[in-house]
Amino acid sequence: VVVLVVVVVVASVTRRADAAERARSVVVSTITDPAITESSGLAVSTRHADLAYTVNDSGHAPVVYAIRISTGAVVGTTQVTGVTWRDTEAMAIDGRGRVWVADLGDNEAVRRDVALYSFAEPGEGNHSTTATRYPVSYTDGPQDVESLAIDPTTGRKIVVSKDLLNGRVLVLPRRLSTTSPNVPRPVERRTLLLATDASWSPDGRWVVVRNYLQAATLDPRTWRTVATTTLPEQPQGETLAFEPGGRSYLIGSEGTDSRLLRIGFSVRSGSAPVPTATATPTARPDTTSEEKEGLEPSTLVLLGGVGAAGIILLGAVLLLVRRAVR
């Protein structure tokens, strides 16, 4: 909580400086179902028009909710049997129509049971299903991860650590094991601090990573940050998911009456036009985006103007918080 307060204070300066780069958005709908109070993962269906899935954060039953995007209404639930999720923080759907849920949240960096879970996309209605479990481990010990993205064209999977100063992109093995830990490989480049979600564009060309204030577009060939944009204000921005066609993505927030916002996507600019209608899964991927030439990575944009002293202060605050909760 203390870290969030500090980030918000920094944001008050950053947002004014970044006003010209703020993303255009429209409110699509509001999720009013009382069962969804901590929407922490979001995935847009690849097979059903106007449908998305979400899952609650820690402390909730292993239930995935089907959401009508245009209205925010819950139109289905899927109970995942035989599992106990501790801190589900992200979702994605692969090119074969399988839902992936990331139980990778670990605020205190102490967990040894983090894993990915996969099952067939359920669609509307109430269902019960079993999921395939893929255990995950890291080369440098436990860490907090709230982002999962899957390349719909190749099936490649990444997660992004929620580091205080820089989020690390971690590439999972192409073939995942159900019996031994799957150890992702960290890439050299880093992205936004405090990353809360990520999504791969439908054409496989871009990955967008978000935090509470901004979204960074990464080139998965090099993992360079090629564009950064300021997101609309949200109570606690947690989710991001591309829509079919790749011209827009949805973002959401934890809390009751969570609003789904549509952001127009373009690598050239953070203020791309916002589509007026919900895209359908049959729409063709957008292949018109081009990499922004000459733009250097912007991993510490949120701390612009605060300087090295601010970074040290944030690190000290986080250390004190972790010690206090222990």
Tab-separated table of C-alpha atoms in Angstrom:
chain	number	residue	atom	x	y	z
A	1	VAL	CA	0.000	0.000	0.000
A	2	VAL	CA	2.818	2.393	0.877
A	3	VAL	CA	4.523	1.710	-2.451
A	4	LEU	CA	1.271	2.435	-4.288
A	5	VAL	CA	0.919	5.751	-2.477
A	6	VAL	CA	4.437	6.771	-3.474
A	7	VAL	CA	3.807	5.768	-7.082
A	8	VAL	CA	0.616	7.824	-7.164
A	9	VAL	CA	2.492	10.868	-5.882
A	10	VAL	CA	5.104	10.445	-8.607
A	11	ALA	CA	2.283	10.013	-11.121
A	12	SER	CA	0.852	13.427	-10.350
A	13	VAL	CA	4.016	14.928	-11.814
A	14	THR	CA	4.485	12.370	-14.566
A	15	ARG	CA	0.945	12.650	-15.913
A	16	ARG	CA	1.216	16.397	-16.370
A	17	ALA	CA	4.493	15.977	-18.225
A	18	ASP	CA	3.125	13.152	-20.369
A	19	ALA	CA	-0.268	14.682	-21.161
A	20	ALA	CA	0.461	14.782	-24.912
A	21	GLU	CA	1.176	11.036	-24.909
A	22	ARG	CA	-1.884	9.947	-22.974
A	23	ALA	CA	-3.836	7.143	-24.618
A	24	ARG	CA	-7.299	7.794	-25.986
A	25	SER	CA	-9.932	5.600	-24.405
A	26	VAL	CA	-13.641	4.917	-24.095
A	27	VAL	CA	-15.526	3.210	-21.282
A	28	VAL	CA	-16.987	0.047	-22.796
A	29	SER	CA	-18.849	-1.355	-19.794
A	30	THR	CA	-18.833	-1.840	-16.027
A	31	ILE	CA	-18.566	-5.209	-14.281
A	32	THR	CA	-21.184	-4.938	-11.546
A	33	ASP	CA	-21.464	-8.597	-10.506
A	34	PRO	CA	-20.801	-8.739	-6.723
A	35	ALA	CA	-18.775	-11.927	-7.153
A	36	ILE	CA	-16.048	-10.027	-9.032
A	37	THR	CA	-14.325	-7.715	-6.579
A	38	GLU	CA	-10.658	-8.169	-7.515
A	39	SER	CA	-10.460	-8.675	-11.267
A	40	SER	CA	-6.763	-9.397	-11.674
A	41	GLY	CA	-6.612	-11.196	-15.022
A	42	LEU	CA	-8.348	-10.600	-18.362
A	43	ALA	CA	-8.409	-12.532	-21.638
A	44	VAL	CA	-10.542	-11.824	-24.709
A	45	SER	CA	-12.095	-14.865	-26.377
A	46	THR	CA	-10.627	-16.027	-29.654
A	47	ARG	CA	-13.756	-18.001	-30.582
A	48	HIS	CA	-16.764	-16.130	-29.230
A	49	ALA	CA	-17.707	-12.598	-30.210
A	50	ASP	CA	-18.033	-9.974	-27.458
A	51	LEU	CA	-16.740	-12.328	-24.766
A	52	ALA	CA	-13.887	-12.081	-22.278
A	53	TYR	CA	-12.815	-13.959	-19.172
A	54	THR	CA	-11.618	-12.699	-15.817
A	55	VAL	CA	-10.477	-14.160	-12.519
A	56	ASN	CA	-10.311	-12.766	-8.996
A	57	ASP	CA	-7.117	-12.119	-7.091
A	58	SER	CA	-5.940	-14.070	-4.030
A	59	GLY	CA	-8.348	-15.469	-1.463
A	60	HIS	CA	-11.063	-16.561	-3.897
A	61	ALA	CA	-12.343	-19.873	-5.217
A	62	PRO	CA	-10.855	-21.234	-8.480
A	63	VAL	CA	-13.582	-19.773	-10.705
A	64	VAL	CA	-13.202	-18.140	-14.101
A	65	TYR	CA	-15.950	-15.718	-15.128
A	66	ALA	CA	-17.180	-15.180	-18.690
A	67	ILE	CA	-17.982	-11.505	-19.299
A	68	ARG	CA	-20.044	-9.875	-22.035
A	69	ILE	CA	-17.624	-7.124	-23.074
A	70	SER	CA	-20.244	-4.681	-24.335
A	71	THR	CA	-22.346	-4.831	-21.152
A	72	GLY	CA	-20.034	-6.093	-18.391
A	73	ALA	CA	-22.576	-8.784	-17.484
A	74	VAL	CA	-21.401	-12.187	-16.269
A	75	VAL	CA	-22.712	-14.766	-18.750
A	76	GLY	CA	-20.933	-17.832	-17.445
A	77	THR	CA	-18.749	-19.340	-14.748
A	78	THR	CA	-16.232	-22.168	-14.894
A	79	GLN	CA	-15.289	-23.961	-11.683
A	80	VAL	CA	-11.808	-25.455	-11.939
A	81	THR	CA	-11.854	-28.604	-9.811
A	82	GLY	CA	-9.064	-30.181	-7.821
A	83	VAL	CA	-6.975	-27.021	-7.421
A	84	THR	CA	-6.391	-24.341	-4.818
A	85	TRP	CA	-5.257	-21.047	-6.299
A	86	ARG	CA	-3.330	-18.790	-3.931
A	87	ASP	CA	-2.697	-15.626	-5.955
A	88	THR	CA	-4.011	-15.668	-9.507
A	89	GLU	CA	-2.761	-12.537	-11.253
A	90	ALA	CA	-3.017	-13.009	-15.027
A	91	MET	CA	-4.807	-14.806	-17.858
A	92	ALA	CA	-4.271	-15.418	-21.567
A	93	ILE	CA	-5.728	-17.497	-24.407
A	94	ASP	CA	-3.445	-19.276	-26.858
A	95	GLY	CA	-3.949	-19.825	-30.577
A	96	ARG	CA	-5.555	-23.222	-29.988
A	97	GLY	CA	-8.343	-21.789	-27.863
A	98	ARG	CA	-7.004	-22.829	-24.459
A	99	VAL	CA	-7.308	-20.584	-21.418
A	100	TRP	CA	-4.194	-20.124	-19.298
A	101	VAL	CA	-4.397	-18.900	-15.706
A	102	ALA	CA	-1.233	-17.747	-13.945
A	103	ASP	CA	-1.131	-18.502	-10.221
A	104	LEU	CA	2.193	-16.663	-9.984
A	105	GLY	CA	1.482	-13.844	-7.525
A	106	ASP	CA	3.987	-13.743	-4.685
A	107	ASN	CA	4.124	-10.388	-2.899
A	108	GLU	CA	6.628	-11.585	-0.306
A	109	ALA	CA	8.712	-13.692	-2.745
A	110	VAL	CA	8.408	-16.851	-0.619
A	111	ARG	CA	6.212	-19.226	-2.657
A	112	ARG	CA	7.441	-22.589	-3.967
A	113	ASP	CA	4.150	-23.675	-5.530
A	114	VAL	CA	3.602	-21.181	-8.357
A	115	ALA	CA	2.205	-22.643	-11.572
A	116	LEU	CA	0.311	-22.112	-14.805
A	117	TYR	CA	-3.029	-23.849	-15.405
A	118	SER	CA	-4.559	-24.604	-18.802
A	119	PHE	CA	-7.990	-25.773	-19.969
A	120	ALA	CA	-10.203	-25.502	-23.047
A	121	GLU	CA	-12.014	-22.195	-23.512
A	122	PRO	CA	-15.483	-22.742	-21.998
A	123	GLY	CA	-17.632	-20.009	-23.583
A	124	GLU	CA	-20.918	-18.939	-22.006
A	125	GLY	CA	-22.859	-20.907	-19.407
A	126	ASN	CA	-21.852	-22.631	-16.198
A	127	HIS	CA	-19.191	-25.316	-16.381
A	128	SER	CA	-16.882	-27.463	-14.310
A	129	THR	CA	-13.513	-28.543	-15.651
A	130	THR	CA	-10.121	-29.911	-14.732
A	131	ALA	CA	-6.961	-28.043	-15.669
A	132	THR	CA	-3.471	-29.146	-16.617
A	133	ARG	CA	-0.914	-27.803	-14.150
A	134	TYR	CA	2.559	-26.647	-15.189
A	135	PRO	CA	4.827	-25.851	-12.213
A	136	VAL	CA	7.099	-22.810	-12.537
A	137	SER	CA	10.399	-21.990	-10.858
A	138	TYR	CA	12.950	-19.196	-11.331
A	139	THR	CA	16.723	-19.213	-11.651
A	140	ASP	CA	17.215	-16.650	-8.877
A	141	GLY	CA	14.577	-17.734	-6.385
A	142	PRO	CA	10.901	-16.830	-5.816
A	143	GLN	CA	9.579	-13.552	-7.173
A	144	ASP	CA	6.295	-11.740	-7.711
A	145	VAL	CA	4.818	-12.111	-11.216
A	146	GLU	CA	1.498	-10.608	-12.348
A	147	SER	CA	1.807	-10.718	-16.147
A	148	LEU	CA	1.360	-13.510	-18.688
A	149	ALA	CA	1.364	-13.156	-22.479
A	150	ILE	CA	1.097	-15.829	-25.183
A	151	ASP	CA	2.001	-15.405	-28.853
A	152	PRO	CA	-1.164	-16.574	-30.647
A	153	THR	CA	0.843	-17.396	-33.785
A	154	THR	CA	3.533	-19.594	-32.227
A	155	GLY	CA	2.387	-20.408	-28.687
A	156	ARG	CA	5.488	-18.799	-27.146
A	157	LYS	CA	4.821	-17.735	-23.556
A	158	ILE	CA	6.344	-15.029	-21.394
A	159	VAL	CA	5.802	-13.705	-17.906
A	160	VAL	CA	6.946	-10.335	-16.524
A	161	SER	CA	8.192	-9.872	-12.984
A	162	LYS	CA	6.665	-7.106	-10.860
A	163	ASP	CA	9.940	-5.505	-9.856
A	164	LEU	CA	10.053	-2.168	-8.092
A	165	LEU	CA	12.592	-0.605	-10.454
A	166	ASN	CA	12.401	-2.660	-13.676
A	167	GLY	CA	10.196	-5.523	-14.768
A	168	ARG	CA	12.062	-8.477	-16.254
A	169	VAL	CA	10.695	-10.357	-19.243
A	170	LEU	CA	11.015	-14.104	-18.642
A	171	VAL	CA	10.596	-16.475	-21.601
A	172	LEU	CA	9.119	-19.861	-20.748
A	173	PRO	CA	10.327	-23.083	-22.405
A	174	ARG	CA	8.548	-23.886	-25.661
A	175	ARG	CA	7.529	-27.283	-24.306
A	176	LEU	CA	6.162	-27.150	-20.800
A	177	SER	CA	6.399	-30.019	-18.357
A	178	THR	CA	3.678	-31.157	-15.980
A	179	THR	CA	6.082	-33.116	-13.766
A	180	SER	CA	9.112	-30.857	-13.277
A	181	PRO	CA	9.473	-27.092	-12.781
A	182	ASN	CA	9.450	-24.967	-15.914
A	183	VAL	CA	12.222	-22.396	-15.554
A	184	PRO	CA	11.789	-19.254	-17.697
A	185	ARG	CA	14.820	-17.590	-19.234
A	186	PRO	CA	15.281	-13.887	-18.407
A	187	VAL	CA	16.057	-11.604	-21.340
A	188	GLU	CA	18.642	-8.838	-21.112
A	189	ARG	CA	16.282	-5.917	-21.637
A	190	ARG	CA	13.835	-4.752	-18.981
A	191	THR	CA	10.500	-2.979	-19.110
A	192	LEU	CA	8.135	-1.025	-16.844
A	193	LEU	CA	8.442	-1.052	-13.084
A	194	LEU	CA	5.623	-2.686	-11.093
A	195	ALA	CA	4.209	-4.510	-14.143
A	196	THR	CA	0.655	-5.736	-13.517
A	197	ASP	CA	-0.284	-7.383	-16.831
A	198	ALA	CA	0.760	-8.023	-20.432
A	199	SER	CA	-0.777	-9.138	-23.706
A	200	TRP	CA	0.536	-10.282	-27.099
A	201	SER	CA	-0.951	-8.709	-30.230
A	202	PRO	CA	-3.019	-11.060	-32.434
A	203	ASP	CA	-0.493	-10.837	-35.283
A	204	GLY	CA	2.391	-11.798	-32.992
A	205	ARG	CA	4.331	-8.587	-33.683
A	206	TRP	CA	4.041	-6.737	-30.372
A	207	VAL	CA	3.741	-7.263	-26.627
A	208	VAL	CA	2.150	-4.585	-24.456
A	209	VAL	CA	3.049	-4.504	-20.751
A	210	ARG	CA	1.175	-2.282	-18.325
A	211	ASN	CA	1.556	-1.035	-14.783
A	212	TYR	CA	-0.681	1.227	-12.697
A	213	LEU	CA	0.026	4.261	-14.867
A	214	GLN	CA	1.543	3.368	-18.224
A	215	ALA	CA	1.734	0.821	-21.032
A	216	ALA	CA	4.930	-0.076	-22.879
A	217	THR	CA	4.987	-1.683	-26.318
A	218	LEU	CA	7.803	-4.212	-26.750
A	219	ASP	CA	9.226	-5.766	-29.907
A	220	PRO	CA	9.440	-9.515	-29.092
A	221	ARG	CA	12.271	-9.974	-31.603
A	222	THR	CA	14.610	-7.825	-29.504
A	223	TRP	CA	12.523	-7.042	-26.397
A	224	ARG	CA	13.220	-3.363	-26.911
A	225	THR	CA	10.631	-0.907	-25.652
A	226	VAL	CA	9.503	0.875	-28.823
A	227	ALA	CA	6.714	3.039	-27.393
A	228	THR	CA	5.341	4.114	-24.020
A	229	THR	CA	1.980	5.737	-23.334
A	230	THR	CA	0.176	7.063	-20.270
A	231	LEU	CA	-2.986	5.137	-19.431
A	232	PRO	CA	-6.268	6.625	-18.155
A	233	GLU	CA	-6.543	6.898	-14.391
A	234	GLN	CA	-7.906	3.799	-12.619
A	235	PRO	CA	-8.336	2.913	-8.931
A	236	GLN	CA	-5.865	0.003	-9.263
A	237	GLY	CA	-5.095	-0.830	-12.888
A	238	GLU	CA	-4.453	-4.574	-13.076
A	239	THR	CA	-5.521	-6.030	-16.409
A	240	LEU	CA	-4.822	-5.710	-20.126
A	241	ALA	CA	-5.918	-7.848	-23.066
A	242	PHE	CA	-5.747	-7.309	-26.827
A	243	GLU	CA	-8.969	-7.473	-28.798
A	244	PRO	CA	-9.246	-9.416	-32.084
A	245	GLY	CA	-7.799	-7.498	-35.001
A	246	GLY	CA	-5.110	-5.864	-32.869
A	247	ARG	CA	-6.397	-2.300	-33.240
A	248	SER	CA	-7.305	-1.993	-29.569
A	249	TYR	CA	-6.905	-3.544	-26.162
A	250	LEU	CA	-8.999	-3.544	-23.005
A	251	ILE	CA	-7.795	-2.531	-19.557
A	252	GLY	CA	-9.486	-3.085	-16.215
A	253	SER	CA	-9.076	-2.429	-12.528
A	254	GLU	CA	-9.544	-4.257	-9.264
A	255	GLY	CA	-12.429	-3.317	-6.988
A	256	THR	CA	-16.197	-3.416	-7.238
A	257	ASP	CA	-17.934	-1.924	-10.273
A	258	SER	CA	-14.746	-2.278	-12.297
A	259	ARG	CA	-14.848	-0.468	-15.629
A	260	LEU	CA	-13.546	-1.968	-18.865
A	261	LEU	CA	-11.817	0.678	-20.977
A	262	ARG	CA	-10.905	0.325	-24.641
A	263	ILE	CA	-7.568	1.792	-25.755
A	264	GLY	CA	-6.715	2.348	-29.415
A	265	PHE	CA	-3.419	0.629	-30.271
A	266	SER	CA	-0.729	1.945	-32.569
A	267	VAL	CA	3.018	1.624	-32.288
A	268	ARG	CA	3.417	5.039	-33.882
A	269	SER	CA	1.463	6.916	-31.222
A	270	GLY	CA	-0.064	6.487	-27.785
A	271	SER	CA	-3.167	8.384	-28.914
A	272	ALA	CA	-4.464	6.060	-31.627
A	273	PRO	CA	-8.147	6.248	-32.618
A	274	VAL	CA	-10.387	4.067	-30.471
A	275	PRO	CA	-12.622	1.581	-32.322
A	276	THR	CA	-16.281	2.282	-31.641
A	277	ALA	CA	-17.415	-1.348	-31.602
A	278	THR	CA	-16.249	-4.567	-29.991
A	279	ALA	CA	-14.109	-6.484	-32.474
A	280	THR	CA	-15.057	-10.046	-33.378
A	281	PRO	CA	-12.726	-13.069	-33.316
A	282	THR	CA	-12.982	-13.355	-37.111
A	283	ALA	CA	-11.441	-9.924	-37.713
A	284	ARG	CA	-8.112	-9.950	-39.541
A	285	PRO	CA	-5.041	-8.967	-37.504
A	286	ASP	CA	-3.810	-5.422	-37.945
A	287	THR	CA	-0.562	-5.546	-39.911
A	288	THR	CA	-0.227	-1.807	-40.525
A	289	SER	CA	1.662	-0.923	-37.347
A	290	GLU	CA	5.329	-0.111	-37.766
A	291	GLU	CA	8.105	0.079	-35.219
A	292	LYS	CA	8.857	3.570	-34.007
A	293	GLU	CA	12.375	4.215	-35.309
A	294	GLY	CA	15.022	5.599	-33.023
A	295	LEU	CA	12.971	5.523	-29.816
A	296	GLU	CA	15.061	4.429	-26.884
A	297	PRO	CA	13.671	2.237	-24.057
A	298	SER	CA	11.765	4.085	-21.370
A	299	THR	CA	12.049	1.837	-18.355
A	300	LEU	CA	12.088	4.597	-15.740
A	301	VAL	CA	9.611	7.057	-17.210
A	302	LEU	CA	7.471	7.003	-14.073
A	303	LEU	CA	10.364	8.288	-12.027
A	304	GLY	CA	11.289	11.097	-14.399
A	305	GLY	CA	12.130	14.201	-12.449
A	306	VAL	CA	12.422	12.340	-9.166
A	307	GLY	CA	16.011	11.165	-9.769
A	308	ALA	CA	18.183	8.652	-8.019
A	309	ALA	CA	17.017	9.760	-4.568
A	310	GLY	CA	13.455	8.736	-5.408
A	311	ILE	CA	14.600	5.301	-6.554
A	312	ILE	CA	16.511	4.720	-3.334
A	313	LEU	CA	13.498	5.898	-1.305
A	314	LEU	CA	11.158	3.468	-3.066
A	315	GLY	CA	13.571	0.598	-2.533
A	316	ALA	CA	13.838	1.397	1.164
A	317	VAL	CA	10.041	1.615	1.519
A	318	LEU	CA	9.547	-1.767	-0.133
A	319	LEU	CA	12.156	-3.367	2.118
A	320	LEU	CA	10.472	-1.953	5.229
A	321	VAL	CA	7.042	-3.134	4.067
A	322	ARG	CA	8.290	-6.669	3.421
A	323	ARG	CA	9.945	-6.805	6.801
A	324	ALA	CA	6.792	-5.518	8.484
A	325	VAL	CA	4.506	-8.125	6.918
A	326	ARG	CA	6.874	-10.885	7.862
